[in-house]
PDB file of C-alpha atoms in Angstrom:
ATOM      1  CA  UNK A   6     149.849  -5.315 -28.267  1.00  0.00           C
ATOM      2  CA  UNK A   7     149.384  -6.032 -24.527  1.00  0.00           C
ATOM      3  CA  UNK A   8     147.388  -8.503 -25.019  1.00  0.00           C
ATOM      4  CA  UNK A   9     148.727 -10.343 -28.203  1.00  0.00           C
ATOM      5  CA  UNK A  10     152.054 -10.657 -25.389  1.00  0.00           C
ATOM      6  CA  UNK A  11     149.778 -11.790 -22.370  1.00  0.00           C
ATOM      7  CA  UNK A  12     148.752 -14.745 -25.151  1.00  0.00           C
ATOM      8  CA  UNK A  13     152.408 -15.669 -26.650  1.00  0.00           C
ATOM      9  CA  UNK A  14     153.717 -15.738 -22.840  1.00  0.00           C
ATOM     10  CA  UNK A  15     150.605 -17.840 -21.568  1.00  0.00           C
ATOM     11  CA  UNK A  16     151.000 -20.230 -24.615  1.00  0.00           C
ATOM     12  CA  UNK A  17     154.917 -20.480 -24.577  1.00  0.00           C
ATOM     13  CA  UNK A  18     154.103 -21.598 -20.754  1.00  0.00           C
ATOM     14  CA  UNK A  19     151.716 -24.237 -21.554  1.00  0.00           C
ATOM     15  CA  UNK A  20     153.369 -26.173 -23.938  1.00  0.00           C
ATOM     16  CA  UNK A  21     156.527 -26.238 -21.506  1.00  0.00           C
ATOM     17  CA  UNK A  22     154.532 -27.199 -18.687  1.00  0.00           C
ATOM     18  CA  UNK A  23     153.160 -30.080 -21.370  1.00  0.00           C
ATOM     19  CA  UNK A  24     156.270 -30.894 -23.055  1.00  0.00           C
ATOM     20  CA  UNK A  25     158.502 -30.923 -19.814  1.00  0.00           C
ATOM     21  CA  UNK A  26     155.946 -33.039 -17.849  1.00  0.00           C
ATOM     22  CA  UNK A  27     155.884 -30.749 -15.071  1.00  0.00           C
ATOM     23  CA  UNK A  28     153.902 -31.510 -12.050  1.00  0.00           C
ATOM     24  CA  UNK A  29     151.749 -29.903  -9.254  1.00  0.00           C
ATOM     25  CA  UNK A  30     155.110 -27.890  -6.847  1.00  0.00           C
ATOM     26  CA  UNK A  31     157.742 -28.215  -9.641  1.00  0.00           C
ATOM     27  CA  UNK A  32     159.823 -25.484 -10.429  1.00  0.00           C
ATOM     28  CA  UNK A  33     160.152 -23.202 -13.950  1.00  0.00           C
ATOM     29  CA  UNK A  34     162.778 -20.711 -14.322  1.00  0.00           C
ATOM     30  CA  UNK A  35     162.050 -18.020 -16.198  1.00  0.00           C
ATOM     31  CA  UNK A  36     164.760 -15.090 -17.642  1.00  0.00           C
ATOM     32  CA  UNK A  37     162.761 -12.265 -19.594  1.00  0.00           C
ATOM     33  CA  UNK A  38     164.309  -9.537 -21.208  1.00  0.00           C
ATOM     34  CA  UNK A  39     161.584  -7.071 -21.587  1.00  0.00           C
ATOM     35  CA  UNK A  40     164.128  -4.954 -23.891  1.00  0.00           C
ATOM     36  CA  UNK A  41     164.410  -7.719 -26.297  1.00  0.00           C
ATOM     37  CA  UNK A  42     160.561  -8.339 -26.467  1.00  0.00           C
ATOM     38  CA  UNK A  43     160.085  -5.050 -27.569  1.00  0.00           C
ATOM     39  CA  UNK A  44     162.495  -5.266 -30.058  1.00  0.00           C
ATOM     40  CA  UNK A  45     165.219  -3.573 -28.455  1.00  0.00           C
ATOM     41  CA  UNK A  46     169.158  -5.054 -27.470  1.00  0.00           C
ATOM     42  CA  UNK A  47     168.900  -6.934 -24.499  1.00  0.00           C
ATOM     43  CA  UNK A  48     169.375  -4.563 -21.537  1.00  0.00           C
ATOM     44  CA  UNK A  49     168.995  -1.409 -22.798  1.00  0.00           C
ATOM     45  CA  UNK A  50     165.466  -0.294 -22.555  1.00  0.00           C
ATOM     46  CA  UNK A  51     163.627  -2.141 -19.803  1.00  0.00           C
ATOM     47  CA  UNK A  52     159.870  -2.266 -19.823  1.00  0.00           C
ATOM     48  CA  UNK A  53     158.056  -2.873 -16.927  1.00  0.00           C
ATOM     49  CA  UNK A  54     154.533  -2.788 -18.624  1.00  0.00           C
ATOM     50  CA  UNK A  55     155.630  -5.448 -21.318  1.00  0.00           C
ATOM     51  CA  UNK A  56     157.195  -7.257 -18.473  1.00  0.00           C
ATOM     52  CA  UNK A  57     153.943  -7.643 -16.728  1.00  0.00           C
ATOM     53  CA  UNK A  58     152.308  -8.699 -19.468  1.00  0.00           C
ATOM     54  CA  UNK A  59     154.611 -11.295 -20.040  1.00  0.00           C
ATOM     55  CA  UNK A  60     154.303 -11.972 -16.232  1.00  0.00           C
ATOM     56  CA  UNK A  61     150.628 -12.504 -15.673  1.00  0.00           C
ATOM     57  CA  UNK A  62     150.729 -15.131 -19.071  1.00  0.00           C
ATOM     58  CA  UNK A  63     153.206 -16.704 -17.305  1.00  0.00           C
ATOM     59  CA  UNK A  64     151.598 -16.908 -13.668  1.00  0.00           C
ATOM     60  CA  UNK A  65     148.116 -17.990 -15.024  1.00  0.00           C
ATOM     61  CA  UNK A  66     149.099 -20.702 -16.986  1.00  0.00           C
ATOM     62  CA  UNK A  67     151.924 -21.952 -14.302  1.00  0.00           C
ATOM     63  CA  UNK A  68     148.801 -21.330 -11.426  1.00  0.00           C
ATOM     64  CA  UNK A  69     146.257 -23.912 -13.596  1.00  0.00           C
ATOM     65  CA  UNK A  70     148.958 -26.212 -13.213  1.00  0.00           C
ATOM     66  CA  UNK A  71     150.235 -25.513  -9.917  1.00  0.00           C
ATOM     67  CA  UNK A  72     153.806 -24.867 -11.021  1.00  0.00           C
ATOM     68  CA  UNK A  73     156.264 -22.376  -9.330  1.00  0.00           C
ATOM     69  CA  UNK A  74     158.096 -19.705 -11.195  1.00  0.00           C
ATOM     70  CA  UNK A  75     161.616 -18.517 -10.615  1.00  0.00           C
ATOM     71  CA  UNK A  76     162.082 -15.397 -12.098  1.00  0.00           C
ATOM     72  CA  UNK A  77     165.716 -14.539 -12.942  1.00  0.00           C
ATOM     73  CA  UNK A  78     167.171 -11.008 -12.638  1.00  0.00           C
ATOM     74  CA  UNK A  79     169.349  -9.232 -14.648  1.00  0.00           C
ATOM     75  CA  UNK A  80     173.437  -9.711 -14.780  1.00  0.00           C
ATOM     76  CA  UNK A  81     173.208  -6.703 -11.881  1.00  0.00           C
ATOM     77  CA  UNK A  82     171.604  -8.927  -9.215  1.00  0.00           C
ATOM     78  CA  UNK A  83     174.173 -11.410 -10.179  1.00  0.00           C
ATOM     79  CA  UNK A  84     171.061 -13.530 -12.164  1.00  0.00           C
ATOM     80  CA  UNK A  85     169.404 -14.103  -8.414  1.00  0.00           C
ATOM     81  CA  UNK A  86     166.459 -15.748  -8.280  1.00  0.00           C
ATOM     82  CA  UNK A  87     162.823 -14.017  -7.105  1.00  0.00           C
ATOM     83  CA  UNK A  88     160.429 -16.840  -6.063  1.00  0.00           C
ATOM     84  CA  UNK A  89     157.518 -17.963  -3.860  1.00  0.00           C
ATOM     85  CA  UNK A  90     159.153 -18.635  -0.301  1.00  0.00           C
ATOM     86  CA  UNK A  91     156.806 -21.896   0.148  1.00  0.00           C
ATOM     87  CA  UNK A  92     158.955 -23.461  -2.818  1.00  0.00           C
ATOM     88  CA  UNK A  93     162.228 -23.021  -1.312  1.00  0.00           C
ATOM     89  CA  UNK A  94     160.880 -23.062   2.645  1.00  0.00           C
ATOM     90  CA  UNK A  95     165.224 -24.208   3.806  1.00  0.00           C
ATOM     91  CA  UNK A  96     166.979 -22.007   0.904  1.00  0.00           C
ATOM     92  CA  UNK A  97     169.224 -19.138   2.611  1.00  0.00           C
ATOM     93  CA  UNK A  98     167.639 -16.018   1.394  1.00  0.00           C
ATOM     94  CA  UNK A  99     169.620 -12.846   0.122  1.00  0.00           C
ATOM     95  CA  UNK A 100     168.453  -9.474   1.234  1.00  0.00           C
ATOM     96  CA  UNK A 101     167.919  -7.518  -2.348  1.00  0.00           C
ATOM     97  CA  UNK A 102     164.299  -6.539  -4.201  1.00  0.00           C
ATOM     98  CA  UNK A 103     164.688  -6.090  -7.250  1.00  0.00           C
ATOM     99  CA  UNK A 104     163.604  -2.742  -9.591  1.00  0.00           C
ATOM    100  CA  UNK A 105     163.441  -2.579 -13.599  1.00  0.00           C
ATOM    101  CA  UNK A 106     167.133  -1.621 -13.933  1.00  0.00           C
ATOM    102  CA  UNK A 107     168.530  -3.542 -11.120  1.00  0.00           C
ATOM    103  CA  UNK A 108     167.563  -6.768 -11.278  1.00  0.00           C
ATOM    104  CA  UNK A 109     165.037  -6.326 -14.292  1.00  0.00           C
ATOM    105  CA  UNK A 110     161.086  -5.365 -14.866  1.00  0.00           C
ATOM    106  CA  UNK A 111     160.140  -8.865 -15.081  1.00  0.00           C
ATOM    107  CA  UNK A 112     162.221  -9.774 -11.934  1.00  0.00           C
ATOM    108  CA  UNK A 113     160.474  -7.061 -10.535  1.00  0.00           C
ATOM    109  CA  UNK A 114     156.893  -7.604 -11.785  1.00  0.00           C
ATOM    110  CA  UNK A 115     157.880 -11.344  -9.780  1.00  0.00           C
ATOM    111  CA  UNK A 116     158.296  -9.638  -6.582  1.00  0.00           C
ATOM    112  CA  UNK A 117     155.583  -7.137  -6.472  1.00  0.00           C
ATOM    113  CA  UNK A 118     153.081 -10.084  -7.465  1.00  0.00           C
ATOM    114  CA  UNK A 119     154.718 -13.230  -5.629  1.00  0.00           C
ATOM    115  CA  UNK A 120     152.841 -13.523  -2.293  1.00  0.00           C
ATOM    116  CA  UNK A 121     155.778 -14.148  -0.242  1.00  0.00           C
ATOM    117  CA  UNK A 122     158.448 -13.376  -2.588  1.00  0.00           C
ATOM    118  CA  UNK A 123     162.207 -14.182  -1.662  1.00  0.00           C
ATOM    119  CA  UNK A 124     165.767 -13.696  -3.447  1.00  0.00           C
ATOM    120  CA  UNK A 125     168.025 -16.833  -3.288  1.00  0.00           C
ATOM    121  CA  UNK A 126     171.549 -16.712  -5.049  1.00  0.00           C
ATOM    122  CA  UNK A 127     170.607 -20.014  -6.908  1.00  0.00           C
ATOM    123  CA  UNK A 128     168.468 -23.136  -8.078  1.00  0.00           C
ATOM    124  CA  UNK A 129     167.716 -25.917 -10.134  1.00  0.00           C
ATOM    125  CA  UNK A 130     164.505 -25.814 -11.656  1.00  0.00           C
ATOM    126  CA  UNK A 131     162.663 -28.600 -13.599  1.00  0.00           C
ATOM    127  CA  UNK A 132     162.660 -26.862 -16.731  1.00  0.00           C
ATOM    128  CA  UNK A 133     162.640 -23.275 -18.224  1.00  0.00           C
ATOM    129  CA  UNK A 134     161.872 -20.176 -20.382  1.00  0.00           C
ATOM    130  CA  UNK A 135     164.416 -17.935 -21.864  1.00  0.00           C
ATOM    131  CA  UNK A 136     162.809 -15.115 -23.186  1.00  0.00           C
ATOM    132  CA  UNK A 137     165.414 -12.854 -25.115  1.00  0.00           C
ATOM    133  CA  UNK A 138     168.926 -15.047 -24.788  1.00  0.00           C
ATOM    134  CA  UNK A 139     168.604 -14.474 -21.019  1.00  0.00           C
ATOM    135  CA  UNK A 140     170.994 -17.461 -20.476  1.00  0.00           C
ATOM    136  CA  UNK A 141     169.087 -19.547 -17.845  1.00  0.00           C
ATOM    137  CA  UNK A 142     171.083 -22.651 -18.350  1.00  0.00           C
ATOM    138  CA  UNK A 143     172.975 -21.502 -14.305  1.00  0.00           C
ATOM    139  CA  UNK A 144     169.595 -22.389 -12.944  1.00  0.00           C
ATOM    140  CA  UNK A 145     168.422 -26.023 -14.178  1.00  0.00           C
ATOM    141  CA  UNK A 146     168.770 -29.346 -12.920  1.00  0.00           C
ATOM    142  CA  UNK A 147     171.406 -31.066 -14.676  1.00  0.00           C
ATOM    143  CA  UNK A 148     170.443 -32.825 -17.405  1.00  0.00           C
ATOM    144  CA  UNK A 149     168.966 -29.642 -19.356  1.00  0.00           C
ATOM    145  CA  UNK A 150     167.490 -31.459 -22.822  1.00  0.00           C
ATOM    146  CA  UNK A 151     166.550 -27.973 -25.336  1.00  0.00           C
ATOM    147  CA  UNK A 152     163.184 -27.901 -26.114  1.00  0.00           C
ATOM    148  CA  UNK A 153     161.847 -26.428 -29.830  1.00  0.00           C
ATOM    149  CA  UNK A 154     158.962 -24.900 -29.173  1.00  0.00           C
ATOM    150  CA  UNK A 155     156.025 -24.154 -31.615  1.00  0.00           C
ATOM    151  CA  UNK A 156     155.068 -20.836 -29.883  1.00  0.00           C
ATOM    152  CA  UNK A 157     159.261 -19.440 -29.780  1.00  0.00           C
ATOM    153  CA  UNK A 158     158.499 -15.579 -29.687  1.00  0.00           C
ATOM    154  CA  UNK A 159     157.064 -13.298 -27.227  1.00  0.00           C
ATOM    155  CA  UNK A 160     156.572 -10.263 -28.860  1.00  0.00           C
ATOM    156  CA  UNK A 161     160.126  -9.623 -30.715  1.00  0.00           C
ATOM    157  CA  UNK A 162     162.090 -11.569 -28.568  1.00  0.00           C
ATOM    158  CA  UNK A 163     163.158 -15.075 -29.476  1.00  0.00           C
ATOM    159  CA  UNK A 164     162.407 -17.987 -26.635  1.00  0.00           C
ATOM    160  CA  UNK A 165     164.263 -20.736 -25.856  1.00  0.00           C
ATOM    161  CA  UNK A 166     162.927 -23.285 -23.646  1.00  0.00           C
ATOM    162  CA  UNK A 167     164.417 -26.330 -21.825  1.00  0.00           C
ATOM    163  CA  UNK A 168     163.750 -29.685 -19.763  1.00  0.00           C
ATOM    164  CA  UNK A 169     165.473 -31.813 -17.193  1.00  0.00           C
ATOM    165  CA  UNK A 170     165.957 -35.521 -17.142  1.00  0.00           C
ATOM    166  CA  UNK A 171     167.828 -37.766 -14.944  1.00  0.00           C
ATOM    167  CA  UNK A 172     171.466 -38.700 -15.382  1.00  0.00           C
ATOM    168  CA  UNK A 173     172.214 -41.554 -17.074  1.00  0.00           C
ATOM    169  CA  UNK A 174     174.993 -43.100 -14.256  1.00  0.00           C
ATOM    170  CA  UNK A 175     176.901 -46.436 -14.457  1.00  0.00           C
ATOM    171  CA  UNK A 176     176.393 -48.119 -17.980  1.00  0.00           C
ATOM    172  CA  UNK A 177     175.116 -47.262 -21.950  1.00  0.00           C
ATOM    173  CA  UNK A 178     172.391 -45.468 -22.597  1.00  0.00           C
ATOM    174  CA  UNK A 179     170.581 -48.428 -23.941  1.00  0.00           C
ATOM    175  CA  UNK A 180     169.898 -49.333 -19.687  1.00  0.00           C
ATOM    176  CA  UNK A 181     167.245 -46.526 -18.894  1.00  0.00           C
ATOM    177  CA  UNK A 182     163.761 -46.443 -18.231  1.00  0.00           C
ATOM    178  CA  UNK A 183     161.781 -43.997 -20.925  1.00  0.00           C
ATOM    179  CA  UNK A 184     159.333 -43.121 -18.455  1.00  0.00           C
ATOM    180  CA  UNK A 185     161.905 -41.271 -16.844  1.00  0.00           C
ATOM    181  CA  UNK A 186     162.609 -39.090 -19.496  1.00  0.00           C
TER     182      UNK A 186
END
């Protein structure tokens, strides 16, 4: 089981990373309910070992690429942030570590394995994973485009993924560039 999650979360992260077009210091938000993927409601029976399975999927496939992960917490850290301080060197930091059922196991898993790990209140990530109807939409870049993934479950829970593009300011649609998108 363990494993078969470590796969699903490390292939749900590469075809983001491919789909979204993210590049080398870009950012990926990621909300994980490890409740949910192991078939339980959303909040109610917190996992850390299926959360750190999920986790290291996640990391290798976003370190390959040299992508950051923001890890979301849980409704009780008011859905904070836990991320690598070099990605967010001028944010103001908040003075909270998360645990499994304050803030969340994957949250948590973030922390313990981040090598400078910081809390920030907010941020606006290139694109993201919601793993379990986290609700991560509060931390993308405006415009957030869904994405329909191929690989949409990690172990029970259903994913939801999503891009950025740029506005489209000033004029119709018809007037942008498609290798912005």
């Amino acid at each position: 089981m363990h494993e078969d999650i470590r796969n699903q979360a490390k292939l749900v992260t590469e075809e983001i990373i491919k789909v979204a077009g993210l590049k080398k210091g870009q950012i990926l938000v990621v909300g994980c309910s490890s409740s949910e993927a192991c078939g339980q409601k959303i909040g109610s029976d917190s996992n850390l070992e299926v959360a750190q399975d999920i986790f290291e999927g996640i990391y290798e496939a976003t370190q390959e690429n040299g992508i950051y992960i923001a890890a979301q917490c849980c409704e009780h850290l008011n859905r904070a942030i836990i991320i690598e301080r070099s990605a967010v060197p001028y944010h103001e930091v908040c003075n909270v570590v998360p645990k499994p059922k304050a803030g969340g196991s994957f949250a948590t898993t973030a922390y313990e394995r981040f090598s400078d790990p910081v809390a920030i209140e907010e941020i606006k990530a290139d694109a993201g994973i919601d793993i379990g109807d986290t609700l991560i939409g509060m931390h993308l870049k405006r415009v957030a485009v869904p994405v329909r993934l191929e690989n949409n479950k990690i172990g029970e829970a259903h994913v939801v993924a999503a891009r950025v593009r740029p506005k489209f300011i000033g004029g119709a649609r018809a007037n942008y560039d498609e290798d912005l998108l």
